[in-house]
């Protein structure tokens, strides 16, 4: 029986991979939107790779200024990392809540995500302000230029993410869990998780490798 | 063959979307991902500051741990899997990774060799006058 049905649908499964596709038609808007945003995120990661390449080349060019191991504080970096990891988790909880249309857990998840993102930004801003006040601003050496560009670019992304998060909460508050709002929420979750992946590269390459060297 | 024809029709899956799971199973996925990510992060921070291991192995270990953690994030948070419904997402990711490795690897390689083949800076500066 299975053979006859398979033979009848042979044209739908030309490579005999066992998947019979009944002319599914164009992909749904949710898939197209998220796929397009996924391609944007990958291009964003490619852009970050240029900053990483610049940092890798310039990490040793301190021009008599401080080395990485003299200015990095592992304790602050650990707190920042835990903040971003937990915020990625709570963002996942918020997107599950949005999918099952539970307002309370959605607002709670987004509020915690926002709080953790803001704590991350405050710690990073104080680190930057402290470095600049000690005379170790981005113009001090090529190493510091690359450091401020790379980490600052990630910080700008997190700032944009926090603003986007607030607009998502406002949209759900005003319009409810409509299909288009859920698509935006999905893109936001992808964005936030991608920022976490970039931070993994930042704390490993910049802070941990830099403090050992 | 016959047991495979009962698979659901091969619709694509959006990046970030999971296959149909109950809420409990989805939350469990995030909990597992968070636990693995925290474990890998803690290992990274421990390795970076320890004297217990052979020192030249530390940079390699940190890079391996970072790549492992990115994999954990991709699978458990972004839900990029090897399933047939995820082929497009994985192909886009593979191309992105190719460009990333070309940019970073190529830059480091070329700049390191340029540096080695150049005379020291105090010999270049008089040439420019």
mmCIF file of C-alpha atoms in Angstrom:
data_model
loop_
_atom_site.group_PDB
_atom_site.id
_atom_site.type_symbol
_atom_site.label_atom_id
_atom_site.label_comp_id
_atom_site.label_asym_id
_atom_site.label_seq_id
_atom_site.Cartn_x
_atom_site.Cartn_y
_atom_site.Cartn_z
ATOM 1 C CA UNK A 1 0.000 0.000 0.000
ATOM 2 C CA UNK A 2 2.777 2.302 0.913
ATOM 3 C CA UNK A 3 4.549 1.508 -2.342
ATOM 4 C CA UNK A 4 1.591 2.518 -4.475
ATOM 5 C CA UNK A 5 1.044 5.771 -2.646
ATOM 6 C CA UNK A 6 4.744 6.511 -2.912
ATOM 7 C CA UNK A 7 4.773 5.730 -6.615
ATOM 8 C CA UNK A 8 1.777 7.954 -7.167
ATOM 9 C CA UNK A 9 3.566 10.859 -5.531
ATOM 10 C CA UNK A 10 6.951 10.172 -7.067
ATOM 11 C CA UNK A 11 7.016 13.549 -8.780
ATOM 12 C CA UNK A 12 6.643 15.230 -5.387
ATOM 13 C CA UNK A 13 9.669 13.408 -4.010
ATOM 14 C CA UNK A 14 12.201 13.383 -6.864
ATOM 15 C CA UNK A 15 15.180 12.588 -4.662
ATOM 16 C CA UNK A 16 13.465 9.817 -2.690
ATOM 17 C CA UNK A 17 14.311 11.293 0.673
ATOM 18 C CA UNK A 18 11.045 9.996 2.067
ATOM 19 C CA UNK A 19 9.453 13.409 2.459
ATOM 20 C CA UNK A 20 6.332 13.717 0.374
ATOM 21 C CA UNK A 21 5.517 17.370 -0.117
ATOM 22 C CA UNK A 22 1.931 17.974 -1.180
ATOM 23 C CA UNK A 23 2.641 21.206 -3.048
ATOM 24 C CA UNK A 24 2.817 23.256 0.139
ATOM 25 C CA UNK A 25 2.750 26.533 -1.764
ATOM 26 C CA UNK A 26 4.639 29.641 -0.684
ATOM 27 C CA UNK A 27 5.950 29.692 2.857
ATOM 28 C CA UNK A 28 3.865 31.447 5.490
ATOM 29 C CA UNK A 29 4.563 35.079 6.302
ATOM 30 C CA UNK A 30 5.950 34.089 9.722
ATOM 31 C CA UNK A 31 8.614 31.924 8.064
ATOM 32 C CA UNK A 32 9.495 34.514 5.412
ATOM 33 C CA UNK A 33 9.774 37.335 7.974
ATOM 34 C CA UNK A 34 11.880 35.358 10.420
ATOM 35 C CA UNK A 35 14.110 34.019 7.655
ATOM 36 C CA UNK A 36 14.748 37.520 6.335
ATOM 37 C CA UNK A 37 15.573 38.686 9.851
ATOM 38 C CA UNK A 38 17.869 35.683 10.302
ATOM 39 C CA UNK A 39 19.792 36.748 7.174
ATOM 40 C CA UNK A 40 20.050 40.287 8.627
ATOM 41 C CA UNK A 41 21.388 38.884 11.905
ATOM 42 C CA UNK A 42 24.006 36.873 10.037
ATOM 43 C CA UNK A 43 25.093 40.003 8.160
ATOM 44 C CA UNK A 44 25.282 41.780 11.527
ATOM 45 C CA UNK A 45 27.531 38.981 12.792
ATOM 46 C CA UNK A 46 29.713 39.400 9.689
ATOM 47 C CA UNK A 47 29.990 43.106 10.548
ATOM 48 C CA UNK A 48 31.035 42.205 14.097
ATOM 49 C CA UNK A 49 33.636 39.815 12.664
ATOM 50 C CA UNK A 50 35.323 42.846 11.051
ATOM 51 C CA UNK A 51 35.550 44.525 14.468
ATOM 52 C CA UNK A 52 36.914 41.283 15.932
ATOM 53 C CA UNK A 53 39.504 41.074 13.145
ATOM 54 C CA UNK A 54 40.548 44.683 13.800
ATOM 55 C CA UNK A 55 40.793 43.978 17.533
ATOM 56 C CA UNK A 56 42.852 40.821 16.958
ATOM 57 C CA UNK A 57 45.323 42.771 14.810
ATOM 58 C CA UNK A 58 45.547 45.787 17.143
ATOM 59 C CA UNK A 59 45.387 44.044 20.539
ATOM 60 C CA UNK A 60 49.144 44.323 21.041
ATOM 61 C CA UNK A 61 49.532 47.911 19.769
ATOM 62 C CA UNK A 62 49.305 49.672 23.114
ATOM 63 C CA UNK A 63 51.628 52.596 22.217
ATOM 64 C CA UNK A 64 52.982 52.706 25.758
ATOM 65 C CA UNK A 65 49.455 52.784 27.184
ATOM 66 C CA UNK A 66 47.810 50.143 29.341
ATOM 67 C CA UNK A 67 47.562 46.516 28.285
ATOM 68 C CA UNK A 68 44.282 44.630 28.511
ATOM 69 C CA UNK A 69 45.328 42.746 31.631
ATOM 70 C CA UNK A 70 45.874 46.080 33.440
ATOM 71 C CA UNK A 71 42.405 47.559 32.801
ATOM 72 C CA UNK A 72 39.994 44.582 32.701
ATOM 73 C CA UNK A 73 38.061 43.624 35.825
ATOM 74 C CA UNK A 74 36.995 39.971 35.588
ATOM 75 C CA UNK A 75 34.386 40.374 38.337
ATOM 76 C CA UNK A 76 32.450 43.018 36.360
ATOM 77 C CA UNK A 77 32.680 40.942 33.186
ATOM 78 C CA UNK A 78 31.319 37.902 35.045
ATOM 79 C CA UNK A 79 28.348 39.934 36.334
ATOM 80 C CA UNK A 80 27.672 41.306 32.828
ATOM 81 C CA UNK A 81 27.832 37.796 31.372
ATOM 82 C CA UNK A 82 25.413 36.360 33.931
ATOM 83 C CA UNK A 83 23.033 39.299 33.281
ATOM 84 C CA UNK A 84 22.969 38.652 29.544
ATOM 85 C CA UNK A 85 22.630 34.870 29.938
ATOM 86 C CA UNK A 86 19.702 35.200 32.344
ATOM 87 C CA UNK A 87 18.096 37.849 30.121
ATOM 88 C CA UNK A 88 18.311 35.463 27.163
ATOM 89 C CA UNK A 89 16.482 32.883 29.280
ATOM 90 C CA UNK A 90 13.762 35.305 30.423
ATOM 91 C CA UNK A 91 13.392 36.533 26.819
ATOM 92 C CA UNK A 92 12.723 32.899 25.854
ATOM 93 C CA UNK A 93 10.111 32.675 28.615
ATOM 94 C CA UNK A 94 8.469 35.878 27.319
ATOM 95 C CA UNK A 95 8.300 34.516 23.763
ATOM 96 C CA UNK A 96 6.702 31.273 25.008
ATOM 97 C CA UNK A 97 4.186 33.392 26.951
ATOM 98 C CA UNK A 98 3.479 35.413 23.796
ATOM 99 C CA UNK A 99 2.870 32.219 21.802
ATOM 100 C CA UNK A 100 0.312 30.972 24.354
ATOM 101 C CA UNK A 101 -1.066 34.537 24.716
ATOM 102 C CA UNK A 102 -0.463 34.839 28.445
ATOM 103 C CA UNK A 103 -0.158 38.550 29.201
ATOM 104 C CA UNK A 104 1.050 38.246 32.806
ATOM 105 C CA UNK A 105 4.047 36.018 32.055
ATOM 106 C CA UNK A 106 4.813 38.021 28.909
ATOM 107 C CA UNK A 107 5.003 41.307 30.824
ATOM 108 C CA UNK A 108 6.954 39.673 33.660
ATOM 109 C CA UNK A 109 9.459 38.029 31.292
ATOM 110 C CA UNK A 110 9.948 41.237 29.311
ATOM 111 C CA UNK A 111 10.323 43.322 32.490
ATOM 112 C CA UNK A 112 13.032 41.023 33.866
ATOM 113 C CA UNK A 113 14.764 40.952 30.460
ATOM 114 C CA UNK A 114 14.696 44.757 30.345
ATOM 115 C CA UNK A 115 16.040 45.041 33.904
ATOM 116 C CA UNK A 116 18.927 42.670 33.233
ATOM 117 C CA UNK A 117 19.746 44.467 29.971
ATOM 118 C CA UNK A 118 19.802 47.823 31.771
ATOM 119 C CA UNK A 119 22.060 46.430 34.530
ATOM 120 C CA UNK A 120 24.428 45.183 31.812
ATOM 121 C CA UNK A 121 24.463 48.600 30.140
ATOM 122 C CA UNK A 122 25.063 50.448 33.437
ATOM 123 C CA UNK A 123 28.052 48.230 34.306
ATOM 124 C CA UNK A 124 29.501 48.653 30.816
ATOM 125 C CA UNK A 125 28.949 52.429 30.829
ATOM 126 C CA UNK A 126 30.656 52.787 34.232
ATOM 127 C CA UNK A 127 33.592 50.719 32.972
ATOM 128 C CA UNK A 128 33.934 53.004 29.925
ATOM 129 C CA UNK A 129 33.545 56.190 31.989
ATOM 130 C CA UNK A 130 36.148 54.952 34.472
ATOM 131 C CA UNK A 131 38.634 54.196 31.676
ATOM 132 C CA UNK A 132 38.109 57.589 30.033
ATOM 133 C CA UNK A 133 38.484 59.430 33.357
ATOM 134 C CA UNK A 134 41.832 57.694 33.935
ATOM 135 C CA UNK A 135 43.040 58.953 30.536
ATOM 136 C CA UNK A 136 42.593 55.592 28.809
ATOM 137 C CA UNK A 137 39.997 56.781 26.275
ATOM 138 C CA UNK A 138 39.690 55.434 22.729
ATOM 139 C CA UNK A 139 42.275 57.908 21.434
ATOM 140 C CA UNK A 140 45.014 56.676 23.797
ATOM 141 C CA UNK A 141 46.209 53.724 21.679
ATOM 142 C CA UNK A 142 45.191 51.554 18.737
ATOM 143 C CA UNK A 143 44.369 48.780 21.199
ATOM 144 C CA UNK A 144 41.951 51.016 23.107
ATOM 145 C CA UNK A 145 40.371 52.255 19.853
ATOM 146 C CA UNK A 146 39.674 48.679 18.782
ATOM 147 C CA UNK A 147 38.463 47.772 22.289
ATOM 148 C CA UNK A 148 36.022 50.699 22.540
ATOM 149 C CA UNK A 149 34.726 50.125 18.972
ATOM 150 C CA UNK A 150 34.086 46.415 19.446
ATOM 151 C CA UNK A 151 32.615 46.455 22.963
ATOM 152 C CA UNK A 152 30.852 49.772 22.344
ATOM 153 C CA UNK A 153 29.255 48.432 19.161
ATOM 154 C CA UNK A 154 27.864 45.500 21.128
ATOM 155 C CA UNK A 155 26.680 47.926 23.817
ATOM 156 C CA UNK A 156 24.900 50.019 21.169
ATOM 157 C CA UNK A 157 23.160 46.876 19.929
ATOM 158 C CA UNK A 158 22.024 46.067 23.477
ATOM 159 C CA UNK A 159 20.740 49.662 23.876
ATOM 160 C CA UNK A 160 18.775 49.332 20.633
ATOM 161 C CA UNK A 161 17.507 45.973 21.863
ATOM 162 C CA UNK A 162 16.230 47.504 25.119
ATOM 163 C CA UNK A 163 14.393 50.245 23.174
ATOM 164 C CA UNK A 164 12.904 47.603 20.862
ATOM 165 C CA UNK A 165 11.870 45.571 23.937
ATOM 166 C CA UNK A 166 9.980 48.565 25.347
ATOM 167 C CA UNK A 167 8.168 49.149 22.049
ATOM 168 C CA UNK A 168 7.218 45.449 21.920
ATOM 169 C CA UNK A 169 5.669 45.687 25.393
ATOM 170 C CA UNK A 170 3.815 48.840 24.334
ATOM 171 C CA UNK A 171 2.550 47.171 21.138
ATOM 172 C CA UNK A 172 1.267 44.118 23.005
ATOM 173 C CA UNK A 173 -0.317 46.415 25.595
ATOM 174 C CA UNK A 174 -2.073 48.510 22.932
ATOM 175 C CA UNK A 175 -2.863 45.922 20.234
ATOM 176 C CA UNK A 176 -2.720 42.520 21.911
ATOM 177 C CA UNK A 177 -1.176 39.349 20.500
ATOM 178 C CA UNK A 178 -1.985 39.944 16.821
ATOM 179 C CA UNK A 179 -0.187 37.866 14.189
ATOM 180 C CA UNK A 180 1.974 40.797 13.053
ATOM 181 C CA UNK A 181 2.907 41.675 16.638
ATOM 182 C CA UNK A 182 3.891 38.050 17.265
ATOM 183 C CA UNK A 183 6.130 38.151 14.171
ATOM 184 C CA UNK A 184 7.879 41.249 15.533
ATOM 185 C CA UNK A 185 8.223 39.586 18.932
ATOM 186 C CA UNK A 186 9.866 36.619 17.247
ATOM 187 C CA UNK A 187 12.362 38.866 15.441
ATOM 188 C CA UNK A 188 13.095 40.632 18.724
ATOM 189 C CA UNK A 189 13.792 37.300 20.458
ATOM 190 C CA UNK A 190 16.141 36.293 17.622
ATOM 191 C CA UNK A 191 17.935 39.652 17.938
ATOM 192 C CA UNK A 192 18.352 39.333 21.710
ATOM 193 C CA UNK A 193 19.672 35.751 21.522
ATOM 194 C CA UNK A 194 22.085 36.745 18.726
ATOM 195 C CA UNK A 195 23.443 39.571 20.935
ATOM 196 C CA UNK A 196 24.143 36.963 23.600
ATOM 197 C CA UNK A 197 26.108 34.861 21.094
ATOM 198 C CA UNK A 198 28.197 37.913 20.165
ATOM 199 C CA UNK A 199 28.809 38.636 23.856
ATOM 200 C CA UNK A 200 30.157 35.080 24.284
ATOM 201 C CA UNK A 201 32.761 35.903 21.629
ATOM 202 C CA UNK A 202 33.453 39.303 23.249
ATOM 203 C CA UNK A 203 34.072 38.053 26.774
ATOM 204 C CA UNK A 204 36.132 35.091 25.547
ATOM 205 C CA UNK A 205 38.298 36.909 23.007
ATOM 206 C CA UNK A 206 38.568 40.385 24.559
ATOM 207 C CA UNK A 207 38.356 39.947 28.310
ATOM 208 C CA UNK A 208 39.486 36.392 29.099
ATOM 209 C CA UNK A 209 42.163 36.039 26.397
ATOM 210 C CA UNK A 210 43.219 39.670 26.971
ATOM 211 C CA UNK A 211 43.591 39.358 30.729
ATOM 212 C CA UNK A 212 45.769 36.280 30.332
ATOM 213 C CA UNK A 213 48.126 37.891 27.827
ATOM 214 C CA UNK B 1 10.534 3.694 2.924
ATOM 215 C CA UNK B 2 7.007 2.972 3.966
ATOM 216 C CA UNK B 3 7.576 4.081 7.551
ATOM 217 C CA UNK B 4 9.015 7.356 6.325
ATOM 218 C CA UNK B 5 6.008 8.326 4.263
ATOM 219 C CA UNK B 6 4.123 8.993 7.484
ATOM 220 C CA UNK B 7 6.319 11.950 8.308
ATOM 221 C CA UNK B 8 4.483 15.251 8.292
ATOM 222 C CA UNK B 9 4.672 17.188 5.069
ATOM 223 C CA UNK B 10 8.009 18.952 4.872
ATOM 224 C CA UNK B 11 7.148 22.510 5.645
ATOM 225 C CA UNK B 12 9.990 24.806 6.488
ATOM 226 C CA UNK B 13 10.482 26.109 9.981
ATOM 227 C CA UNK B 14 11.196 29.728 10.762
ATOM 228 C CA UNK B 15 14.454 30.397 12.624
ATOM 229 C CA UNK B 16 13.625 30.649 16.299
ATOM 230 C CA UNK B 17 10.504 28.537 15.886
ATOM 231 C CA UNK B 18 10.395 25.078 17.343
ATOM 232 C CA UNK B 19 8.491 22.064 16.166
ATOM 233 C CA UNK B 20 5.224 21.596 17.981
ATOM 234 C CA UNK B 21 6.007 21.040 21.631
ATOM 235 C CA UNK B 22 4.038 21.539 24.801
ATOM 236 C CA UNK B 23 4.826 24.609 26.886
ATOM 237 C CA UNK B 24 6.499 22.446 29.528
ATOM 238 C CA UNK B 25 8.836 20.867 26.976
ATOM 239 C CA UNK B 26 9.744 24.288 25.560
ATOM 240 C CA UNK B 27 10.520 25.716 29.018
ATOM 241 C CA UNK B 28 12.618 22.627 29.775
ATOM 242 C CA UNK B 29 14.619 23.292 26.578
ATOM 243 C CA UNK B 30 15.448 26.822 27.752
ATOM 244 C CA UNK B 31 16.338 25.562 31.250
ATOM 245 C CA UNK B 32 18.732 22.971 29.792
ATOM 246 C CA UNK B 33 20.239 25.614 27.509
ATOM 247 C CA UNK B 34 20.697 28.068 30.381
ATOM 248 C CA UNK B 35 22.313 25.400 32.583
ATOM 249 C CA UNK B 36 24.741 24.370 29.818
ATOM 250 C CA UNK B 37 25.565 27.998 28.993
ATOM 251 C CA UNK B 38 26.212 28.864 32.656
ATOM 252 C CA UNK B 39 28.371 25.748 33.033
ATOM 253 C CA UNK B 40 30.471 26.623 29.962
ATOM 254 C CA UNK B 41 30.776 30.271 31.071
ATOM 255 C CA UNK B 42 31.887 29.265 34.561
ATOM 256 C CA UNK B 43 34.451 26.885 33.047
ATOM 257 C CA UNK B 44 35.765 29.679 30.792
ATOM 258 C CA UNK B 45 36.196 32.123 33.682
ATOM 259 C CA UNK B 46 37.783 29.393 35.834
ATOM 260 C CA UNK B 47 40.217 28.298 33.100
ATOM 261 C CA UNK B 48 41.243 31.898 32.357
ATOM 262 C CA UNK B 49 42.452 32.542 35.890
ATOM 263 C CA UNK B 50 43.798 29.187 36.966
ATOM 264 C CA UNK B 51 47.333 27.894 37.386
ATOM 265 C CA UNK B 52 46.177 24.280 37.391
ATOM 266 C CA UNK B 53 46.559 23.656 33.659
ATOM 267 C CA UNK B 54 49.425 24.011 31.232
ATOM 268 C CA UNK B 55 49.451 27.737 30.477
ATOM 269 C CA UNK B 56 49.828 27.638 26.625
ATOM 270 C CA UNK B 57 46.682 25.494 26.412
ATOM 271 C CA UNK B 58 44.490 28.195 27.970
ATOM 272 C CA UNK B 59 43.809 30.285 24.794
ATOM 273 C CA UNK B 60 42.875 27.169 22.824
ATOM 274 C CA UNK B 61 40.626 25.971 25.648
ATOM 275 C CA UNK B 62 38.907 29.377 25.847
ATOM 276 C CA UNK B 63 38.213 29.401 22.097
ATOM 277 C CA UNK B 64 36.876 25.842 22.153
ATOM 278 C CA UNK B 65 34.628 26.661 25.126
ATOM 279 C CA UNK B 66 33.362 29.810 23.381
ATOM 280 C CA UNK B 67 32.503 27.898 20.198
ATOM 281 C CA UNK B 68 30.771 25.214 22.277
ATOM 282 C CA UNK B 69 28.726 27.857 24.078
ATOM 283 C CA UNK B 70 27.729 29.501 20.787
ATOM 284 C CA UNK B 71 26.527 26.076 19.650
ATOM 285 C CA UNK B 72 24.475 25.709 22.828
ATOM 286 C CA UNK B 73 22.894 29.127 22.220
ATOM 287 C CA UNK B 74 22.114 28.289 18.587
ATOM 288 C CA UNK B 75 20.443 24.984 19.443
ATOM 289 C CA UNK B 76 18.596 25.772 22.675
ATOM 290 C CA UNK B 77 17.779 29.493 22.271
ATOM 291 C CA UNK B 78 17.639 30.089 18.496
ATOM 292 C CA UNK B 79 16.408 26.532 17.749
ATOM 293 C CA UNK B 80 18.663 26.057 14.735
ATOM 294 C CA UNK B 81 18.679 22.280 14.346
ATOM 295 C CA UNK B 82 19.729 19.722 11.736
ATOM 296 C CA UNK B 83 16.136 18.759 10.937
ATOM 297 C CA UNK B 84 15.003 18.778 7.288
ATOM 298 C CA UNK B 85 12.632 21.667 8.037
ATOM 299 C CA UNK B 86 15.619 23.783 9.089
ATOM 300 C CA UNK B 87 17.771 23.356 5.969
ATOM 301 C CA UNK B 88 17.429 26.949 4.768
ATOM 302 C CA UNK B 89 18.333 28.374 8.171
ATOM 303 C CA UNK B 90 21.390 26.119 8.496
ATOM 304 C CA UNK B 91 22.574 26.950 4.972
ATOM 305 C CA UNK B 92 22.331 30.690 5.683
ATOM 306 C CA UNK B 93 24.240 30.139 8.929
ATOM 307 C CA UNK B 94 26.910 28.100 7.130
ATOM 308 C CA UNK B 95 27.439 30.877 4.585
ATOM 309 C CA UNK B 96 27.617 33.473 7.352
ATOM 310 C CA UNK B 97 30.215 31.388 9.189
ATOM 311 C CA UNK B 98 32.226 31.021 5.986
ATOM 312 C CA UNK B 99 32.407 34.802 5.609
ATOM 313 C CA UNK B 100 33.248 35.244 9.302
ATOM 314 C CA UNK B 101 36.136 32.773 9.089
ATOM 315 C CA UNK B 102 37.398 34.337 5.857
ATOM 316 C CA UNK B 103 37.344 37.833 7.377
ATOM 317 C CA UNK B 104 38.858 36.988 10.770
ATOM 318 C CA UNK B 105 41.215 34.214 9.677
ATOM 319 C CA UNK B 106 42.330 36.044 6.549
ATOM 320 C CA UNK B 107 42.941 39.303 8.388
ATOM 321 C CA UNK B 108 44.947 37.714 11.190
ATOM 322 C CA UNK B 109 46.956 35.609 8.758
ATOM 323 C CA UNK B 110 47.788 38.437 6.350
ATOM 324 C CA UNK B 111 48.511 41.043 9.038
ATOM 325 C CA UNK B 112 50.770 38.689 10.998
ATOM 326 C CA UNK B 113 52.831 37.991 7.874
ATOM 327 C CA UNK B 114 52.944 41.639 6.863
ATOM 328 C CA UNK B 115 54.237 42.494 10.300
ATOM 329 C CA UNK B 116 56.925 39.824 10.101
ATOM 330 C CA UNK B 117 58.068 40.930 6.641
ATOM 331 C CA UNK B 118 58.279 44.651 7.411
ATOM 332 C CA UNK B 119 61.371 46.392 8.718
ATOM 333 C CA UNK B 120 61.009 47.854 12.205
ATOM 334 C CA UNK B 121 59.144 51.149 12.478
ATOM 335 C CA UNK B 122 62.262 53.228 13.276
ATOM 336 C CA UNK B 123 63.725 52.165 9.922
ATOM 337 C CA UNK B 124 60.552 52.996 7.987
ATOM 338 C CA UNK B 125 60.124 56.506 9.357
ATOM 339 C CA UNK B 126 63.359 57.952 7.808
ATOM 340 C CA UNK B 127 62.345 56.507 4.416
ATOM 341 C CA UNK B 128 59.237 58.679 4.322
ATOM 342 C CA UNK B 129 61.194 61.915 4.406
#
